[in-house]
Short mmCIF file of C-alpha atoms and ligand atoms in Angstrom, two decimals:
data_model
loop_
_atom_site.label_atom_id
_atom_site.label_comp_id
_atom_site.label_asym_id
_atom_site.label_seq_id
_atom_site.Cartn_x
_atom_site.Cartn_y
_atom_site.Cartn_z
CA UNK A 29 -71.19 118.12 27.54
CA UNK A 30 -70.45 121.09 25.40
CA UNK A 31 -71.04 123.48 28.23
CA UNK A 32 -68.73 121.43 30.37
CA UNK A 33 -65.97 121.59 27.78
CA UNK A 34 -66.46 125.32 27.46
CA UNK A 35 -66.18 125.87 31.19
CA UNK A 36 -63.05 123.73 31.40
CA UNK A 37 -61.57 125.82 28.60
CA UNK A 38 -62.50 129.02 30.40
CA UNK A 39 -60.98 127.77 33.64
CA UNK A 40 -57.77 126.69 31.92
CA UNK A 41 -57.71 130.05 30.30
CA UNK A 42 -58.04 131.83 33.61
CA UNK A 43 -55.23 129.84 35.14
CA UNK A 44 -52.97 130.32 32.15
CA UNK A 45 -54.08 133.94 32.21
CA UNK A 46 -51.87 134.56 35.22
CA UNK A 47 -49.02 135.34 32.87
CA UNK A 48 -47.59 138.46 31.31
CA UNK A 49 -48.04 140.33 28.07
CA UNK A 50 -49.08 137.38 25.93
CA UNK A 51 -46.82 135.95 23.26
CA UNK A 52 -47.94 138.64 20.81
CA UNK A 53 -47.15 141.45 23.22
CA UNK A 54 -43.65 140.19 23.94
CA UNK A 55 -42.99 139.51 20.27
CA UNK A 56 -44.07 143.06 19.46
CA UNK A 57 -41.85 144.70 22.11
CA UNK A 58 -38.78 142.76 20.95
CA UNK A 59 -39.52 143.20 17.24
CA UNK A 60 -39.85 146.97 17.69
CA UNK A 61 -36.61 146.98 19.70
CA UNK A 62 -34.70 145.13 16.95
CA UNK A 63 -35.35 148.06 14.61
CA UNK A 64 -33.42 150.38 16.95
CA UNK A 65 -30.37 148.22 17.66
CA UNK A 66 -26.99 149.82 16.98
CA UNK A 67 -24.32 147.77 15.20
CA UNK A 68 -22.58 146.65 18.40
CA UNK A 69 -25.91 145.45 19.75
CA UNK A 70 -26.80 143.56 16.59
CA UNK A 71 -23.46 141.73 16.78
CA UNK A 72 -23.66 140.99 20.51
CA UNK A 73 -27.26 139.77 20.34
CA UNK A 74 -26.47 137.55 17.40
CA UNK A 75 -23.62 135.97 19.34
CA UNK A 76 -25.78 135.32 22.39
CA UNK A 77 -28.96 134.06 20.74
CA UNK A 78 -29.53 130.32 20.67
CA UNK A 79 -29.31 128.61 17.29
CA UNK A 80 -32.60 129.05 15.50
CA UNK A 81 -33.82 126.92 12.65
CA UNK A 82 -35.42 129.73 10.69
CA UNK A 83 -32.86 132.42 11.46
CA UNK A 84 -35.29 134.44 13.56
CA UNK A 85 -34.05 137.30 15.70
CA UNK A 86 -34.47 138.18 19.35
CA UNK A 87 -38.27 138.49 19.03
CA UNK A 88 -38.60 134.74 18.47
CA UNK A 89 -37.17 134.08 21.94
CA UNK A 90 -38.84 136.78 24.01
CA UNK A 91 -41.54 134.53 25.48
CA UNK A 92 -39.03 131.93 26.63
CA UNK A 93 -39.19 133.05 30.30
CA UNK A 94 -42.96 132.41 30.25
CA UNK A 95 -42.52 128.99 28.68
CA UNK A 96 -40.09 127.77 31.33
CA UNK A 97 -41.42 129.30 34.52
CA UNK A 98 -43.69 126.38 35.34
CA UNK A 99 -40.86 123.85 35.18
CA UNK A 100 -39.67 123.03 38.66
CA UNK A 101 -36.07 124.10 38.09
CA UNK A 102 -37.25 127.53 36.90
CA UNK A 103 -40.06 128.12 39.37
CA UNK A 104 -37.94 130.63 41.25
CA UNK A 105 -38.21 132.98 38.26
CA UNK A 106 -42.00 133.28 38.38
CA UNK A 107 -42.00 136.17 40.87
CA UNK A 108 -39.59 138.08 38.63
CA UNK A 109 -42.32 138.91 36.09
CA UNK A 110 -44.08 141.56 38.18
CA UNK A 111 -44.03 143.77 41.27
CA UNK A 112 -46.95 144.43 43.60
CA UNK A 113 -47.87 147.54 45.53
CA UNK A 114 -49.88 147.52 48.77
CA UNK A 115 -53.64 147.73 48.44
CA UNK A 116 -54.82 150.81 46.53
CA UNK A 117 -51.36 152.43 46.47
CA UNK A 118 -51.02 154.12 43.12
CA UNK A 119 -47.29 154.64 43.48
CA UNK A 120 -44.31 152.33 43.44
CA UNK A 121 -41.23 152.28 45.67
CA UNK A 122 -38.37 149.88 45.11
CA UNK A 123 -37.57 149.36 48.80
CA UNK A 124 -41.18 148.90 49.85
CA UNK A 125 -42.36 146.80 46.91
CA UNK A 126 -39.51 144.87 45.30
CA UNK A 127 -39.49 141.58 47.18
CA UNK A 128 -41.09 138.16 46.94
CA UNK A 129 -43.76 136.80 49.31
CA UNK A 130 -40.99 135.86 51.79
CA UNK A 131 -39.72 139.45 51.75
CA UNK A 132 -36.53 138.54 49.91
CA UNK A 133 -35.28 141.87 48.62
CA UNK A 134 -34.77 142.44 44.86
CA UNK A 135 -37.08 139.57 43.88
CA UNK A 136 -39.39 141.36 41.48
CA UNK A 137 -39.42 142.55 37.89
CA UNK A 138 -37.40 145.73 38.48
CA UNK A 139 -34.84 143.87 40.59
CA UNK A 140 -34.51 141.29 37.82
CA UNK A 141 -33.97 143.98 35.19
CA UNK A 142 -31.12 145.47 37.28
CA UNK A 143 -29.73 141.98 37.85
CA UNK A 144 -29.57 140.92 34.22
CA UNK A 145 -28.40 144.34 33.06
CA UNK A 146 -25.50 144.07 35.51
CA UNK A 147 -24.62 140.57 34.34
CA UNK A 148 -24.47 141.66 30.70
CA UNK A 149 -22.55 144.81 31.67
CA UNK A 150 -19.87 143.03 33.65
CA UNK A 151 -19.17 140.76 30.71
CA UNK A 152 -19.30 143.58 28.22
CA UNK A 153 -17.04 145.95 30.18
CA UNK A 154 -14.25 143.54 30.75
CA UNK A 155 -13.94 140.48 28.63
CA UNK A 156 -11.24 139.22 31.01
CA UNK A 157 -13.82 138.88 33.78
CA UNK A 158 -14.69 135.36 34.61
CA UNK A 159 -18.29 135.13 33.55
CA UNK A 160 -20.32 133.39 36.20
CA UNK A 161 -23.61 133.65 34.44
CA UNK A 162 -25.23 132.32 31.32
CA UNK A 163 -25.46 135.49 29.24
CA UNK A 164 -27.91 133.99 26.78
CA UNK A 165 -30.32 133.59 29.65
CA UNK A 166 -29.50 137.10 30.88
CA UNK A 167 -30.37 138.57 27.47
CA UNK A 168 -33.65 136.66 27.19
CA UNK A 169 -34.71 137.48 30.76
CA UNK A 170 -33.84 141.15 30.36
CA UNK A 171 -35.74 141.38 27.05
CA UNK A 172 -38.81 139.67 28.48
CA UNK A 173 -38.95 141.54 31.78
CA UNK A 174 -38.49 144.86 30.01
CA UNK A 175 -41.77 144.05 28.25
CA UNK A 176 -43.49 142.96 31.46
CA UNK A 177 -42.58 146.09 33.40
CA UNK A 178 -44.44 148.12 30.76
CA UNK A 179 -47.70 146.14 31.16
CA UNK A 180 -49.56 148.37 33.66
CA UNK A 181 -51.01 145.45 35.63
CA UNK A 182 -47.52 144.00 36.18
CA UNK A 183 -47.02 146.83 38.68
CA UNK A 184 -50.32 146.62 40.48
CA UNK A 185 -52.10 145.78 43.72
CA UNK A 186 -51.07 142.72 45.70
CA UNK A 187 -54.63 142.14 46.95
CA UNK A 188 -56.00 141.23 43.52
CA UNK A 189 -52.73 139.80 42.17
CA UNK A 190 -52.39 142.50 39.55
CA UNK A 191 -55.99 142.05 38.37
CA UNK A 192 -55.82 138.26 38.13
CA UNK A 193 -58.62 137.79 40.66
CA UNK A 194 -60.86 140.46 39.12
CA UNK A 195 -63.23 138.40 36.96
CA UNK A 196 -64.78 140.43 34.16
CA UNK A 197 -66.39 139.80 30.80
CA UNK A 198 -64.46 140.81 27.74
CA UNK A 199 -67.38 141.38 25.40
CA UNK A 200 -69.17 137.99 25.64
CA UNK A 201 -66.29 135.99 27.07
CA UNK A 202 -65.41 135.48 30.68
CA UNK A 203 -61.88 136.57 31.50
CA UNK A 204 -59.95 138.40 34.18
CA UNK A 205 -58.62 141.93 34.16
CA UNK A 206 -54.98 140.88 34.03
CA UNK A 207 -55.61 138.65 31.03
CA UNK A 208 -57.54 141.45 29.32
CA UNK A 209 -54.38 143.59 29.49
CA UNK A 210 -51.97 140.78 28.60
CA UNK A 211 -53.92 139.46 25.66
CA UNK A 212 -57.50 140.47 24.96
CA UNK A 213 -57.00 144.13 24.08
CA UNK A 214 -54.24 143.12 21.67
CA UNK A 215 -56.31 140.24 20.24
CA UNK A 216 -59.31 142.47 19.68
CA UNK A 217 -57.12 145.14 18.06
CA UNK A 218 -55.65 142.54 15.71
CA UNK A 219 -59.14 141.38 14.70
CA UNK A 220 -60.68 144.84 14.43
CA UNK A 221 -57.89 146.81 12.77
CA UNK A 222 -55.18 144.52 11.45
CA UNK A 223 -56.96 141.63 9.71
CA UNK A 224 -55.63 139.37 12.47
CA UNK A 225 -52.06 139.96 11.34
CA UNK A 226 -49.45 140.71 14.00
CA UNK A 227 -46.93 141.94 11.39
CA UNK A 228 -49.52 144.53 10.29
CA UNK A 229 -49.92 145.77 13.83
CA UNK A 230 -46.15 145.96 14.30
CA UNK A 231 -45.83 147.93 11.04
CA UNK A 232 -48.47 150.38 12.27
CA UNK A 233 -46.55 150.89 15.53
CA UNK A 234 -43.29 151.35 13.62
CA UNK A 235 -45.00 154.01 11.52
CA UNK A 236 -46.25 155.79 14.64
CA UNK A 237 -42.73 155.74 16.09
CA UNK A 238 -41.54 157.57 12.96
CA UNK A 239 -44.39 160.07 12.94
CA UNK A 240 -46.79 160.68 15.83
CA UNK A 241 -44.42 159.60 18.59
CA UNK A 242 -41.10 160.72 17.08
CA UNK A 243 -40.81 163.77 19.35
CA UNK A 244 -41.34 161.61 22.44
CA UNK A 245 -38.85 158.88 21.60
CA UNK A 246 -35.73 160.72 22.89
CA UNK A 247 -37.36 161.24 26.30
CA UNK A 248 -38.56 157.61 26.43
CA UNK A 249 -34.97 156.46 25.88
CA UNK A 250 -33.24 158.62 28.39
CA UNK A 251 -32.13 157.25 31.73
CA UNK A 252 -31.16 159.55 34.59
CA UNK A 253 -27.72 159.70 36.18
CA UNK A 254 -26.08 157.79 33.32
CA UNK A 255 -27.64 154.53 34.42
CA UNK A 256 -27.81 151.69 31.94
CA UNK A 257 -31.36 150.76 32.84
CA UNK A 258 -34.07 152.60 34.72
CA UNK A 259 -36.89 150.14 35.41
CA UNK A 260 -38.05 152.07 38.49
CA UNK A 261 -39.33 154.83 36.24
CA UNK A 262 -41.22 152.33 34.06
CA UNK A 263 -42.81 150.63 37.06
CA UNK A 264 -43.93 154.01 38.43
CA UNK A 265 -45.55 154.79 35.09
CA UNK A 266 -47.22 151.37 35.06
CA UNK A 267 -48.92 151.66 38.45
CA UNK A 268 -50.08 155.15 37.52
CA UNK A 269 -51.63 153.79 34.31
CA UNK A 270 -53.05 150.80 36.18
CA UNK A 271 -54.93 153.17 38.51
CA UNK A 272 -56.02 155.61 35.82
CA UNK A 273 -56.96 153.15 33.07
CA UNK A 274 -56.80 149.45 33.94
CA UNK A 275 -58.68 149.29 37.26
CA UNK A 276 -60.99 152.16 36.42
CA UNK A 277 -64.55 151.07 35.58
CA UNK A 278 -63.45 147.44 35.74
CA UNK A 279 -64.78 146.15 39.04
CA UNK A 280 -65.53 142.42 39.39
CA UNK A 281 -68.43 141.29 37.22
CA UNK A 282 -68.23 144.23 34.81
CA UNK A 283 -68.69 143.64 31.12
CA UNK A 284 -65.95 145.46 29.26
CA UNK A 285 -66.77 146.35 25.67
CA UNK A 286 -66.22 149.03 23.06
CA UNK A 287 -65.94 151.92 25.47
CA UNK A 288 -63.20 150.27 27.52
CA UNK A 289 -61.47 148.78 24.47
CA UNK A 290 -61.35 152.00 22.46
CA UNK A 291 -60.10 154.14 25.35
CA UNK A 292 -57.47 151.64 26.60
CA UNK A 293 -56.04 150.47 23.28
CA UNK A 294 -53.97 153.67 22.86
CA UNK A 295 -52.43 153.02 26.29
CA UNK A 296 -51.53 149.44 25.34
CA UNK A 297 -50.03 150.54 22.02
CA UNK A 298 -47.91 153.21 23.66
CA UNK A 299 -46.65 150.82 26.35
CA UNK A 300 -45.63 148.26 23.71
CA UNK A 301 -43.80 150.99 21.80
CA UNK A 302 -42.10 152.35 24.92
CA UNK A 303 -41.06 148.83 25.90
CA UNK A 304 -39.44 148.33 22.51
CA UNK A 305 -37.63 151.68 22.50
CA UNK A 306 -36.35 151.21 26.05
CA UNK A 307 -35.21 147.64 25.49
CA UNK A 308 -33.20 148.81 22.47
CA UNK A 309 -31.78 151.80 24.37
CA UNK A 310 -30.76 149.63 27.31
CA UNK A 311 -29.08 147.01 25.12
CA UNK A 312 -27.36 149.76 23.12
CA UNK A 313 -26.00 151.27 26.35
CA UNK A 314 -24.82 147.87 27.56
CA UNK A 315 -23.14 146.72 24.38
CA UNK A 316 -21.57 150.01 23.35
CA UNK A 317 -19.42 149.74 26.48
CA UNK A 318 -15.81 149.08 25.48
CA UNK A 319 -14.14 146.70 25.08
CA UNK A 320 -16.81 144.65 23.44
CA UNK A 321 -17.92 141.10 24.01
CA UNK A 322 -14.67 139.89 22.48
CA UNK A 323 -13.79 136.31 23.07
CA UNK A 324 -17.08 135.21 24.56
C1 LIG B 17 -30.04 137.20 39.26
O1 LIG B 17 -29.65 136.28 38.25
C2 LIG B 17 -29.12 135.05 38.70
C3 LIG B 17 -28.80 134.21 37.46
O2 LIG B 17 -29.94 133.91 36.72
C4 LIG B 17 -30.09 134.36 39.62
O3 LIG B 17 -29.49 133.20 40.17
C5 LIG B 17 -30.55 135.30 40.73
O4 LIG B 17 -31.53 134.66 41.50
C6 LIG B 17 -31.12 136.55 40.11
N1 LIG B 17 -31.61 137.46 41.14
C7 LIG B 17 -32.63 138.31 40.90
C8 LIG B 17 -33.05 139.15 42.07
O5 LIG B 17 -33.19 138.42 39.84
C1 LIG B 18 -27.33 128.93 28.52
O1 LIG B 18 -28.73 128.85 28.70
C2 LIG B 18 -29.45 128.28 27.61
C3 LIG B 18 -30.93 128.40 27.94
O2 LIG B 18 -31.20 127.90 29.24
C4 LIG B 18 -29.00 126.86 27.40
O3 LIG B 18 -29.68 126.29 26.30
C5 LIG B 18 -27.50 126.84 27.15
O4 LIG B 18 -27.03 125.51 27.05
C6 LIG B 18 -26.74 127.55 28.28
N1 LIG B 18 -25.33 127.67 27.92
C7 LIG B 18 -24.36 127.27 28.71
C8 LIG B 18 -22.96 127.50 28.23
O5 LIG B 18 -24.58 126.72 29.78
C1 LIG B 19 -64.52 134.90 22.64
O1 LIG B 19 -64.06 133.56 22.63
C2 LIG B 19 -64.15 132.93 21.36
C3 LIG B 19 -63.78 131.47 21.54
O2 LIG B 19 -62.54 131.36 22.19
C4 LIG B 19 -63.25 133.68 20.37
O3 LIG B 19 -63.32 133.08 19.09
C5 LIG B 19 -63.70 135.13 20.29
O4 LIG B 19 -62.82 135.83 19.45
C6 LIG B 19 -63.72 135.76 21.67
N1 LIG B 19 -64.29 137.10 21.57
C7 LIG B 19 -63.64 138.19 21.98
C8 LIG B 19 -64.35 139.49 21.79
O5 LIG B 19 -62.52 138.16 22.47
C1 LIG B 20 -56.93 139.44 5.35
O1 LIG B 20 -56.38 138.16 5.60
C2 LIG B 20 -56.88 137.15 4.72
C3 LIG B 20 -56.34 135.79 5.21
O2 LIG B 20 -55.03 135.91 5.70
C4 LIG B 20 -56.46 137.48 3.29
O3 LIG B 20 -56.92 136.48 2.41
C5 LIG B 20 -57.05 138.83 2.92
O4 LIG B 20 -56.60 139.21 1.64
C6 LIG B 20 -56.62 139.90 3.93
N1 LIG B 20 -57.32 141.15 3.65
C7 LIG B 20 -56.69 142.33 3.60
C8 LIG B 20 -57.55 143.53 3.34
O5 LIG B 20 -55.47 142.43 3.74
ZN1 LIG B 21 -43.53 137.65 31.92
#
């Protein structure tokens, strides 16, 4: 009986594992971003956020797109969380890769980031525009997908569904490679280094952004050709990291332990930090456009 319950739990876990950075990962990306918002962004985000009982900021809402994607009216959004490359291709190309299974162009995580950036821009640039879209949703989708595009296995091979079908052991627990990168590396880091406290981990990343990474932050932020958002660059980085770190030494049936954890954790931490910096930079570019979101 107990075994049966355990295997049901593991199965449920595997199915639910087909997600994105877990809740903690998305919370971290958005919390880090909040620390880099300019005044215009703080005001615009506050206006757009849903009412919250405990006065939480953007970070409290960043997993919303995961919570809704199984509801029938939102099912169309589920392909917007990732992009797949052909088998064993360690590079990413928008035209080749950004489509859904029916080859509808733009239906992938990078297409969605462009889409929601444009929606927020068109409202921000000209408050006289008739706004066709729900900008609260646009903000929450953009914030969530900006996190996803930084998870290396969200730009990964189609054949294994971004690692979802690669069954591995994470220490003594059965899992899959995608779930390891969404959740398990972060969970193990919280337990091992941060007394199971997410705020402690976030503080450590904030400290690194001020010290170890401070020289890199300007280059993380920058976007070529005066674009507002450059998700293609982030997806290219992700598939490169997927090939070099995520897939490497993680074939089906492997037990991943200390060696994998200790060498991959720095990659996960950096991707969370980059996601936060780039979300803030993108929102700052959007909302510093004049005139502001007046009258919305
Ligand atoms: C763009 O956003 C709108 C509004 O949510 C949605 O209807 C449309 O399907 C989106 N397209 C893409 C490619 O994300
Ligand atoms: C915008 O979307 C949010 C989340 O789906 C919803 O709660 C809200 O009612 C929508 N606002 C409008 C004006 O439709
Ligand atoms: C394995 O699973 C158990 C039960 O869910 C959990 O308490 C434990 O932390 C997991 N171990 C690792 C290393 O993730
Ligand atoms: C770790 O967390 C526990 C429970 O939250 C707390 O009682 C303990 O003081 C913490 N230890 C450290 C070193 O922060
Ligand atoms: Zn997601």
